[in-house]
Short mmCIF file of C-alpha atoms and ligand atoms in Angstrom, two decimals:
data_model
loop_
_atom_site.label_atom_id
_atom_site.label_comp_id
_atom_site.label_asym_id
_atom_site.label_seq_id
_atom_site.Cartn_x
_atom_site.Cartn_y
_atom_site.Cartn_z
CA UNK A 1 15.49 26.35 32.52
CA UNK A 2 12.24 24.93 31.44
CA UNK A 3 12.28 23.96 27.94
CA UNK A 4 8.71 24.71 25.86
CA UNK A 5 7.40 21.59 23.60
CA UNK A 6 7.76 21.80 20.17
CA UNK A 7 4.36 21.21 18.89
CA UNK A 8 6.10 20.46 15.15
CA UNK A 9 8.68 17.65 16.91
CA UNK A 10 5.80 15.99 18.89
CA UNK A 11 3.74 15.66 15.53
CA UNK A 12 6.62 14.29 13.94
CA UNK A 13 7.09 11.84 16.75
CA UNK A 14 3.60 10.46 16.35
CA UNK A 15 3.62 10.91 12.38
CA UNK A 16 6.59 8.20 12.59
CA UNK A 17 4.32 6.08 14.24
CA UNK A 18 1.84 5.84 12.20
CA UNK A 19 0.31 3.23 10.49
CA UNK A 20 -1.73 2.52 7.63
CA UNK A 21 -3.01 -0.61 6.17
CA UNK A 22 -3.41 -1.06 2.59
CA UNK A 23 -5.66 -3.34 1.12
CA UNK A 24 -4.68 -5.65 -1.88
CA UNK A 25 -7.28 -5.22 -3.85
CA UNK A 26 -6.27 -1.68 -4.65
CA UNK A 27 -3.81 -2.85 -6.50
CA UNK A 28 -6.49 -5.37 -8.73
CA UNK A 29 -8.61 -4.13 -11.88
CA UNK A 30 -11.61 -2.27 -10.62
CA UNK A 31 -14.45 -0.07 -11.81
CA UNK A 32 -18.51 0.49 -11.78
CA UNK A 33 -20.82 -1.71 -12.48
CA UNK A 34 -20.92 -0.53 -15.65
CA UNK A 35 -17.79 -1.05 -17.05
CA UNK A 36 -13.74 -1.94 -15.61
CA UNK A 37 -11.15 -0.43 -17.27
CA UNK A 38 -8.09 -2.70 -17.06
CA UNK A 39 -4.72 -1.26 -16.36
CA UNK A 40 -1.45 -2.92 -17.50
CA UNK A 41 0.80 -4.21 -15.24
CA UNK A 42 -1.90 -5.02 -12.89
CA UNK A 43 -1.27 -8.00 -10.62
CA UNK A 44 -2.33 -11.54 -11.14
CA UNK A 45 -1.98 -12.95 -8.21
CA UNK A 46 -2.06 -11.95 -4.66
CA UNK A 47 1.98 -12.47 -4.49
CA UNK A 48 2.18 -9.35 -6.94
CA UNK A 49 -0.28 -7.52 -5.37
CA UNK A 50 2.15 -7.90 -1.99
CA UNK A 51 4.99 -6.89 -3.98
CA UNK A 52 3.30 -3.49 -5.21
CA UNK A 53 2.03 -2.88 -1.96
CA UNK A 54 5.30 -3.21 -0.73
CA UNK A 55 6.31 -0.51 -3.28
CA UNK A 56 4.01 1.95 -1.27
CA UNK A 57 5.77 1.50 2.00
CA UNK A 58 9.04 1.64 0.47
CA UNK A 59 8.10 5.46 -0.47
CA UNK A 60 5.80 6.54 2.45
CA UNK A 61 7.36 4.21 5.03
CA UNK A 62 4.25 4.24 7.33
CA UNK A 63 2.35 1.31 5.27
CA UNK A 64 3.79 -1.54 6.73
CA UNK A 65 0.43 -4.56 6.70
CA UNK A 66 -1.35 -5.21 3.33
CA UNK A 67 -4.95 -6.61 4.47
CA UNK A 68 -6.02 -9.72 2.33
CA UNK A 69 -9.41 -10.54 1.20
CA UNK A 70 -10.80 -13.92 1.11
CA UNK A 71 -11.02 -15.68 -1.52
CA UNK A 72 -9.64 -13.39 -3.81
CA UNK A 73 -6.29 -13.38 -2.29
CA UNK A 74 -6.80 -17.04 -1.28
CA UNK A 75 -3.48 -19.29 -1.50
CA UNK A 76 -2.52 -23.11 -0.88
CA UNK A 77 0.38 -22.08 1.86
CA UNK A 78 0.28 -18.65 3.88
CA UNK A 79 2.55 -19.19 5.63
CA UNK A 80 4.66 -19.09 2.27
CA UNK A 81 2.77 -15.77 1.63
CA UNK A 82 3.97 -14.44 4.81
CA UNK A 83 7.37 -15.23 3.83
CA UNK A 84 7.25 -13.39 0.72
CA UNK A 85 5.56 -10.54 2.10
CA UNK A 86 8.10 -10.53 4.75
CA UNK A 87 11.04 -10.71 2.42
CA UNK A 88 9.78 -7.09 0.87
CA UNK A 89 9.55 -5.33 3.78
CA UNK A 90 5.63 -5.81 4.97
CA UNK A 91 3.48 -8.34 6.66
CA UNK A 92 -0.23 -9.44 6.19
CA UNK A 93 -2.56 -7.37 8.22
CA UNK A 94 -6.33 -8.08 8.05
CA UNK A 95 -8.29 -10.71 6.85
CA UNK A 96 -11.21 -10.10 5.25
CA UNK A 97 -14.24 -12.11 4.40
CA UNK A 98 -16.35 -12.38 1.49
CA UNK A 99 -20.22 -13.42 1.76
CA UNK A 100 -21.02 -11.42 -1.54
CA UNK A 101 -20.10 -13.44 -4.61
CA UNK A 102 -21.82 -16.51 -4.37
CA UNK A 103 -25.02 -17.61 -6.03
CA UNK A 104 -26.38 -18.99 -2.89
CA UNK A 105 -26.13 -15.24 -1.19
CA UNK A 106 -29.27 -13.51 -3.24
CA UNK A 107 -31.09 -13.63 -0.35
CA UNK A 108 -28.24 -13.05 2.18
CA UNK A 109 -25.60 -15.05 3.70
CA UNK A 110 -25.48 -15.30 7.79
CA UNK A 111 -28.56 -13.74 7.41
CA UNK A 112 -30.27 -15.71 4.64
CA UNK A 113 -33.88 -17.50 5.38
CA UNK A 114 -31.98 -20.42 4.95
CA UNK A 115 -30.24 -22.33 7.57
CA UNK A 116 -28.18 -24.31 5.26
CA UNK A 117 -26.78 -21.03 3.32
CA UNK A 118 -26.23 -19.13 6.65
CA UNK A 119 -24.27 -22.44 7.44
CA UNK A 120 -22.36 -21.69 4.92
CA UNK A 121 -21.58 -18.59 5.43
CA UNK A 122 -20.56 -19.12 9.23
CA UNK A 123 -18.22 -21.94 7.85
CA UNK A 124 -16.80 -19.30 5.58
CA UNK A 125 -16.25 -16.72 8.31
CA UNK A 126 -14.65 -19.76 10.02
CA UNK A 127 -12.31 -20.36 7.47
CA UNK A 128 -11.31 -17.10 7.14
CA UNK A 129 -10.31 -17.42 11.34
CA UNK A 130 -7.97 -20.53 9.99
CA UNK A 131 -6.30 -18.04 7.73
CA UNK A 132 -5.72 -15.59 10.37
CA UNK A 133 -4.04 -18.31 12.17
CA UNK A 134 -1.96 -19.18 9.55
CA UNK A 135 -0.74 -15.62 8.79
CA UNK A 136 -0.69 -14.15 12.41
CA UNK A 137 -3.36 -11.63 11.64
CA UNK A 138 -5.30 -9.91 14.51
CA UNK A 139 -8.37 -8.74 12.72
CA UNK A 140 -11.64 -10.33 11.22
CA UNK A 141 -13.35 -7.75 9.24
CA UNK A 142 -16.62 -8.42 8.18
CA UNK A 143 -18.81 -6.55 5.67
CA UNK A 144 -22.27 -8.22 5.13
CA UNK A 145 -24.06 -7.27 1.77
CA UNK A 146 -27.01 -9.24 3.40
CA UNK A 147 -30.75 -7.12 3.49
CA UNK A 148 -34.43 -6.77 1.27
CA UNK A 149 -35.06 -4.96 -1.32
CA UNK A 150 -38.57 -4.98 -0.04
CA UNK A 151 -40.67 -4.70 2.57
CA UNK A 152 -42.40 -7.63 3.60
CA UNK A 153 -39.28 -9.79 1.52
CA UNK A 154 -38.15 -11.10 5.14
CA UNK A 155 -38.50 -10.01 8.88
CA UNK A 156 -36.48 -7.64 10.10
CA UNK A 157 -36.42 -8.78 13.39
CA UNK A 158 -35.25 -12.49 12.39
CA UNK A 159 -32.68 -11.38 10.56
CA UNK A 160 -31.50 -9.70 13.38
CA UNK A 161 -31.56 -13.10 15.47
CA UNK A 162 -29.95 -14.81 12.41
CA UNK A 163 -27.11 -12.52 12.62
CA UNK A 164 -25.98 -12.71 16.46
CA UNK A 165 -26.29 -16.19 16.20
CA UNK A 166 -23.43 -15.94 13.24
CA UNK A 167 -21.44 -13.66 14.68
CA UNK A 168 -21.59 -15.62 17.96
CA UNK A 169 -20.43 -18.53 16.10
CA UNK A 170 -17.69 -16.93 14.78
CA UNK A 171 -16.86 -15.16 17.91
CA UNK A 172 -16.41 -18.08 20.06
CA UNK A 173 -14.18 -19.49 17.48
CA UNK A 174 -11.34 -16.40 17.48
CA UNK A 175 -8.14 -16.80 19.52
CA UNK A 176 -7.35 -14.79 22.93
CA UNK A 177 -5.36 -12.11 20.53
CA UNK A 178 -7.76 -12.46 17.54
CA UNK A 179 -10.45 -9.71 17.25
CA UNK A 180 -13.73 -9.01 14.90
CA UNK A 181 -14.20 -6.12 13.57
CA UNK A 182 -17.91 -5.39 12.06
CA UNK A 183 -18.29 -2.95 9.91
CA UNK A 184 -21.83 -1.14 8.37
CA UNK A 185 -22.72 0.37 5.44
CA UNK A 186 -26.31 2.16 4.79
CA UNK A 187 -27.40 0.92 1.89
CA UNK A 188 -26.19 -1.56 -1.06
CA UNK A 189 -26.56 -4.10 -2.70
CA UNK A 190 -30.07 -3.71 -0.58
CA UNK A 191 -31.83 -1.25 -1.02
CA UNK A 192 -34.74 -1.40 1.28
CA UNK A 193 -32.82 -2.56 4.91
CA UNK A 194 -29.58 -3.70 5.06
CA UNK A 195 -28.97 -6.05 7.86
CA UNK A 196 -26.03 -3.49 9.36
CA UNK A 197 -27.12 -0.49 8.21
CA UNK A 198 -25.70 1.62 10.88
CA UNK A 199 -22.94 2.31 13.76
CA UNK A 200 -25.54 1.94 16.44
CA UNK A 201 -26.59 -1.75 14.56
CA UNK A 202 -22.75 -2.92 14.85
CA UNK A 203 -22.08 -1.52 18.10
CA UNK A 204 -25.50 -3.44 19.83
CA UNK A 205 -24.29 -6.80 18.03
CA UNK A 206 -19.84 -5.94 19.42
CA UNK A 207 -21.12 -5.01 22.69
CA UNK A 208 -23.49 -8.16 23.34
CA UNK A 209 -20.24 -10.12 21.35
CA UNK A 210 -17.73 -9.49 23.88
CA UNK A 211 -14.43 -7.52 24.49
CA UNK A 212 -12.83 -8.71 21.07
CA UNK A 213 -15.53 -7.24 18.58
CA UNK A 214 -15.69 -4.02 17.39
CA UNK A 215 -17.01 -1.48 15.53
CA UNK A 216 -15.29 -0.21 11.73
CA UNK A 217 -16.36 3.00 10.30
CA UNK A 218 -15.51 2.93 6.41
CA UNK A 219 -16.15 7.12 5.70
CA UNK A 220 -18.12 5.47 2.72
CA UNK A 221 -21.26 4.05 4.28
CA UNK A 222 -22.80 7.01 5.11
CA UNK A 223 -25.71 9.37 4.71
CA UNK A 224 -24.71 12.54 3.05
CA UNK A 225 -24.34 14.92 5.51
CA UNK A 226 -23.29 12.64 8.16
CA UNK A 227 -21.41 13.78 11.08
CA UNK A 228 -18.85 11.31 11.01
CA UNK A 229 -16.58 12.36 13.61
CA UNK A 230 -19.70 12.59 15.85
CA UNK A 231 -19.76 8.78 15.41
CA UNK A 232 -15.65 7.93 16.41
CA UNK A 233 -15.83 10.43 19.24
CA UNK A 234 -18.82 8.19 20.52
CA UNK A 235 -17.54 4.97 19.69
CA UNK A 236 -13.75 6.07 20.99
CA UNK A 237 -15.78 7.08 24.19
CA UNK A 238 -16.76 3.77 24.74
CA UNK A 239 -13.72 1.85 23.32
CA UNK A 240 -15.92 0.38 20.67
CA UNK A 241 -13.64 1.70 17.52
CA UNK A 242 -11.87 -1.03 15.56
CA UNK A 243 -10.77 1.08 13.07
CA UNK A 244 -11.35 3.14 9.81
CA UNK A 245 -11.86 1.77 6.17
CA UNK A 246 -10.59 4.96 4.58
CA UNK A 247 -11.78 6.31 1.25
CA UNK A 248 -13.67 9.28 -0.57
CA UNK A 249 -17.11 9.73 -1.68
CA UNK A 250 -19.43 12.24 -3.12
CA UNK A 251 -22.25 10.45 -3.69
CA UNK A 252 -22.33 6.78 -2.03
CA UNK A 253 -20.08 4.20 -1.72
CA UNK A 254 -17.57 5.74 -4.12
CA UNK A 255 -14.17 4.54 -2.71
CA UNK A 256 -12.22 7.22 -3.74
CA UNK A 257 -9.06 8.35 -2.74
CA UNK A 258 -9.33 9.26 1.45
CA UNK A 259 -9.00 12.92 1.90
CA UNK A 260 -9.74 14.05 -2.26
CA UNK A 261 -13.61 14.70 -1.32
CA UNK A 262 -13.81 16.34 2.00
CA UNK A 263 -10.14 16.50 3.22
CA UNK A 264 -11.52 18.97 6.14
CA UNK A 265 -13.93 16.21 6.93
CA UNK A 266 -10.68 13.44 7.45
CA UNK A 267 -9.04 16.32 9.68
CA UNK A 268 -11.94 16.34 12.11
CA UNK A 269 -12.09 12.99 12.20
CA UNK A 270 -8.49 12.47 12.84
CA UNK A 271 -8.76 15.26 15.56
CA UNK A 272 -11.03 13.17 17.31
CA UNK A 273 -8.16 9.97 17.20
CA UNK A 274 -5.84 12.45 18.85
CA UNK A 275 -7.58 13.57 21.56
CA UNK A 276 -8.45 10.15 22.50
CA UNK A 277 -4.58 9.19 21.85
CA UNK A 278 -6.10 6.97 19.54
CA UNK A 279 -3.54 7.42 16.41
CA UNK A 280 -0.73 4.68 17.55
CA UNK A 281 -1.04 1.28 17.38
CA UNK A 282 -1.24 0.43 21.20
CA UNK A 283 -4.62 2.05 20.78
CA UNK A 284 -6.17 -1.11 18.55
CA UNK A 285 -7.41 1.62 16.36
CA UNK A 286 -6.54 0.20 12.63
CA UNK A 287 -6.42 2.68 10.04
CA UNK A 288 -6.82 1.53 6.72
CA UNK A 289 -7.69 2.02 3.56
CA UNK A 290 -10.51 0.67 1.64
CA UNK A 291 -10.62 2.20 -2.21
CA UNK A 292 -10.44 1.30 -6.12
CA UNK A 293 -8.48 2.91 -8.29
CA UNK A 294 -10.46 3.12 -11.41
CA UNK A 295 -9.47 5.40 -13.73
CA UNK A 296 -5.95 6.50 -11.60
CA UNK A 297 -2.42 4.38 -11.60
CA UNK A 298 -2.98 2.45 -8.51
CA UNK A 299 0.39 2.24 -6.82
CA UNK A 300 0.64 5.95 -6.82
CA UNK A 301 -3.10 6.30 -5.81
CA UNK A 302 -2.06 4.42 -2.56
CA UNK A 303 0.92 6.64 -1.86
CA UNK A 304 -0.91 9.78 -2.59
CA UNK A 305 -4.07 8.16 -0.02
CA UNK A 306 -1.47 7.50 2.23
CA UNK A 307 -0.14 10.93 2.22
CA UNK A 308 -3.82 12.30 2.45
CA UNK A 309 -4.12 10.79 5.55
CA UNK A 310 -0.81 12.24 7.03
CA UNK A 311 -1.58 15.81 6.23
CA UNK A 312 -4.76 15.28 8.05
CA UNK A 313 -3.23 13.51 10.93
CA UNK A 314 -0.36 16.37 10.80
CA UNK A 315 -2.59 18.97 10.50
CA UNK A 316 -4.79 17.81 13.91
CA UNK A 317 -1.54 16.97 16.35
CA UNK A 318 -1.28 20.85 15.83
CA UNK A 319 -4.26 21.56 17.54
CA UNK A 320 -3.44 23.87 20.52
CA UNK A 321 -4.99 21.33 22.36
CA UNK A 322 -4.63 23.67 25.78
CA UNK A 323 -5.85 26.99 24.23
CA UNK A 324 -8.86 24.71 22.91
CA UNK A 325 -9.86 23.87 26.03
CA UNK A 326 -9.32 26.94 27.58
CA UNK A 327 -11.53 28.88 24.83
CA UNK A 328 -14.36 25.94 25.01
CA UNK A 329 -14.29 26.08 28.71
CA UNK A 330 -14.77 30.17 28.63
CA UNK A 331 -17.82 30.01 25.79
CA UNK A 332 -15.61 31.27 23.40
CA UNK A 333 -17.35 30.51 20.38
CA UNK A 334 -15.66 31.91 17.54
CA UNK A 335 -12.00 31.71 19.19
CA UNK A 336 -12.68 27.99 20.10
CA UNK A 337 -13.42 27.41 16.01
CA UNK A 338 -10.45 29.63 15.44
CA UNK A 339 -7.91 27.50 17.03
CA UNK A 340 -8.91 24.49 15.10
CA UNK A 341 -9.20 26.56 11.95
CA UNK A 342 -5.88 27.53 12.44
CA UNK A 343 -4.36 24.41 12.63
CA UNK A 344 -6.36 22.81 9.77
CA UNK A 345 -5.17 26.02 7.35
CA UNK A 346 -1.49 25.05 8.54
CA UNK A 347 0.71 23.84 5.18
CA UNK A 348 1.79 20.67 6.98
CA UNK A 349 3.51 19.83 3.86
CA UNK A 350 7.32 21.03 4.60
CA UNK A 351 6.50 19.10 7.99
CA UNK A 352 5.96 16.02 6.09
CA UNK A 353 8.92 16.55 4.00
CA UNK A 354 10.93 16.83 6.54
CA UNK A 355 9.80 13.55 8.50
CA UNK A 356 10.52 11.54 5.48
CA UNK A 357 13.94 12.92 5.06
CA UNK A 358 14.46 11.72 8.86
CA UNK A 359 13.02 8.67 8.11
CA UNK A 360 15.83 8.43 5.10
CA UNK A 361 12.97 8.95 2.47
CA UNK A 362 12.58 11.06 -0.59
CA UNK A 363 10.21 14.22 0.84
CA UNK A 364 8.30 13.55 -2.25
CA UNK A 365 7.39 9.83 -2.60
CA UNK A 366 5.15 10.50 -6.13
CA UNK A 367 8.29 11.76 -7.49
CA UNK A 368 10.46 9.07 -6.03
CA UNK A 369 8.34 6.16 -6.68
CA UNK A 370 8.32 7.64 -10.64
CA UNK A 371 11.70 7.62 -10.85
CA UNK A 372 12.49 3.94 -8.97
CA UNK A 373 11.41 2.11 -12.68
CA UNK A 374 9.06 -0.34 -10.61
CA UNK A 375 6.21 0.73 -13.06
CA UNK A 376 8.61 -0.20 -16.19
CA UNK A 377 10.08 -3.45 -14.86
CA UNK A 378 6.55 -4.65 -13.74
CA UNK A 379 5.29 -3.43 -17.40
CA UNK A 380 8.38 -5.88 -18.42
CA UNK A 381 7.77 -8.97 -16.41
CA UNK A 382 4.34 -9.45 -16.16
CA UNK A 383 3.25 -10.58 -19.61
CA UNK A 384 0.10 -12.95 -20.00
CA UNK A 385 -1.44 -14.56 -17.35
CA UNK A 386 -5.04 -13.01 -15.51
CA UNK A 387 -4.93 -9.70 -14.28
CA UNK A 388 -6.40 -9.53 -10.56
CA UNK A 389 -9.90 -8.09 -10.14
CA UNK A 390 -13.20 -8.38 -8.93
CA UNK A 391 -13.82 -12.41 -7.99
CA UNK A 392 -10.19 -13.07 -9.16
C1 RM4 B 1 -17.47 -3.35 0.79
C2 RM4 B 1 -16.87 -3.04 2.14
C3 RM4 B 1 -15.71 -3.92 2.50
C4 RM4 B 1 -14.82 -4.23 1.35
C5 RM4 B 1 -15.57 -4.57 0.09
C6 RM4 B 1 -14.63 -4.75 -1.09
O1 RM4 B 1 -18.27 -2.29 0.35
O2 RM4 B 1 -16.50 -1.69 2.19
O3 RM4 B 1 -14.95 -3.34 3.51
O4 RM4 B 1 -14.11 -5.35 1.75
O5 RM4 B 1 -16.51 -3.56 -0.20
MN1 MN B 2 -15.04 -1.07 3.67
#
């Protein structure tokens, strides 16, 4: 007798297999230029940002890699950070660089007019590839705030030059299993051009690069009205897609919690991942988050992020994925939008409940995480010291 699928098993299946990376400084003080709010119990040092992270995988059990940034998570011995992360039940995921703090960056960084501050910068990028050595990280991620705030300030065109050359640099450097990943943003700190601006800016530098760079889309960096998953389907196309810094926005760069803006908007995008069997970690797709927690306790804002993202990743593995084609192939317009419609207006939610019971989880990680006394024993033991943050 032939036995049917079970769309809900084979979603659970893949759900189990998911990953998502979680980036320390979550877990730090954040806020607006205008003002951050400190939280208690807030890290000081990238050692308790690892153990609160850890805290998040303990309840959701797919957030296994914390991604560092350098230098704010910078340490004399990572190996011994490795160790520790180890010892808690995760391992360090991403490194990422920082060309954005210094004085000498006004102008740029491995952009900058100047040779000796793009020097700089490069030697920067290459200590960051020392670190991934250290910690057996895969991926380089690289965010430039370089641009002009005016036009005439620089050439365009140069800057472009001044940019493969870095990247080159850097490229050459990175082991045979060691990748970089370049992500874009439209627009801030410059306001006039920023030096990646765009997908099709990263993908022209990873494709002249080589194999091992690719493009990240962080859902932040975009125009309004951006068709987002118009921009994975193409870069998934041409096996261009590093990965995903996840967050919200309504406005800009707002890193808010992934899926609280436009959680219809994560769905499609995640629909995309799935057709391409892009969602496990064979694929070299990373998925991970990129957000502040301002105003909201941070270690539950990661679970609940976390959670955002399964729904949507639930919610598009039960695509009929058959009867879609067949309606697309037939012009059926309306019955085509229907079948994804239907899927997206599933309640995924007992699903998800159910996985994390199999998984020997509580179905309701919030809950269980409030109840664990991690918030009160942190509230306990970390007394004095600096709180993580911005620069810390
Ligand atoms: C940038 C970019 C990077 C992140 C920093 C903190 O806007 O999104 O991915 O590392 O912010
Ligand atoms: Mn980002």
């Amino acid at each position: 007798m032939q036995t049917i699928p079970d769309p809900t098993a084979t979603a659970q299946d893949v759900l189990r297999g998911q990953r998502i990376e979680l980036p320390s400084w979550a877990f730090g003080n954040s806020g607006t230029r205008f003002k951050v709010f400190p939280q208690q119990d807030v890290p000081r040092d990238p050692y308790e940002k690892i153990a609160d992270a850890a805290q998040v995988q303990r309840f959701t059990g797919v957030a296994p890699t914390v991604a560092l940034h350098i230098p704010w998570d910078r340490v004399d011995d990572y190996a011994h950070l490795a160790d520790h992360a180890h010892e808690l039940g995760v391992a360090l995921g991403t490194i990422n660089s920082n060309t954005f703090q210094d004085n000498d960056y006004m102008l740029g960084s491995v952009c900058h007019p100047d040779a000796r501050v793009r020097q700089k910068a490069v030697d920067h990028l290459l200590d960051c590839v020392d670190v991934m050595d250290a910690t057996g990280s895969r991926d380089l991620k690289l965010w430039f705030a370089d641009g002009t705030n005016y036009p005439g300030q620089d050439d365009i065109r140069t800057r472009q030059d001044r940019l493969a050359a870095s990247l080159r640099t850097v490229y050459d450097r990175l082991g045979p299993d060691q990748r970089l990943v370049l992500e874009y943003k439209l627009f801030e700190p410059s306001f006039y051009t920023m030096d990646v601006p765009d997908w099709g800016t990263s993908l022209v530098h990873c494709v002249a690069l080589g194999p091992k760079a690719k493009v990240v889309v962080d859902t932040g960096h975009h125009a309004p009205g951006t068709n987002i998953e118009f921009i994975v389907a193409s870069l998934l196309r041409l096996d261009k897609l590093g990965g995903f810094d996840f967050n919200s926005r309504f406005y800009a760069d707002d890193d808010l919690m992934v899926g609280s803006a436009d959680p219809f908007q994560l769905f499609r995008i995640l629909h995309e991942c799935v057709k391409a069997g892009a969602l496990g970690p064979e694929s070299g797709v990373a998925f991970m988050l990129d957000q502040c927690h301002n105003i909201e306790p941070k270690i539950p804002g990661q679970i609940r992020s976390v959670m955002n993202v399964q729904e949507a990743t639930a919610k598009a593995l039960l695509v009929d994925a058959a009867a879609l084609s067949a309606a697309q192939a037939s012009g059926d317009v309306l019955g085509a939008n229907a079948i994804l419609m239907d899927a997206y207006d599933t309640d995924v939610r007992p699903l998800l409940a159910d996985l994390r019971r199999d998984m020997g989880l509580d179905p309701d990680p919030i809950a269980a995480y409030g109840r664990s006394g991690y918030a009160e024993r942190i509230a306990e033991e970390r007394v004095g010291g600096n709180q993580a943050g911005w620069g810390a």
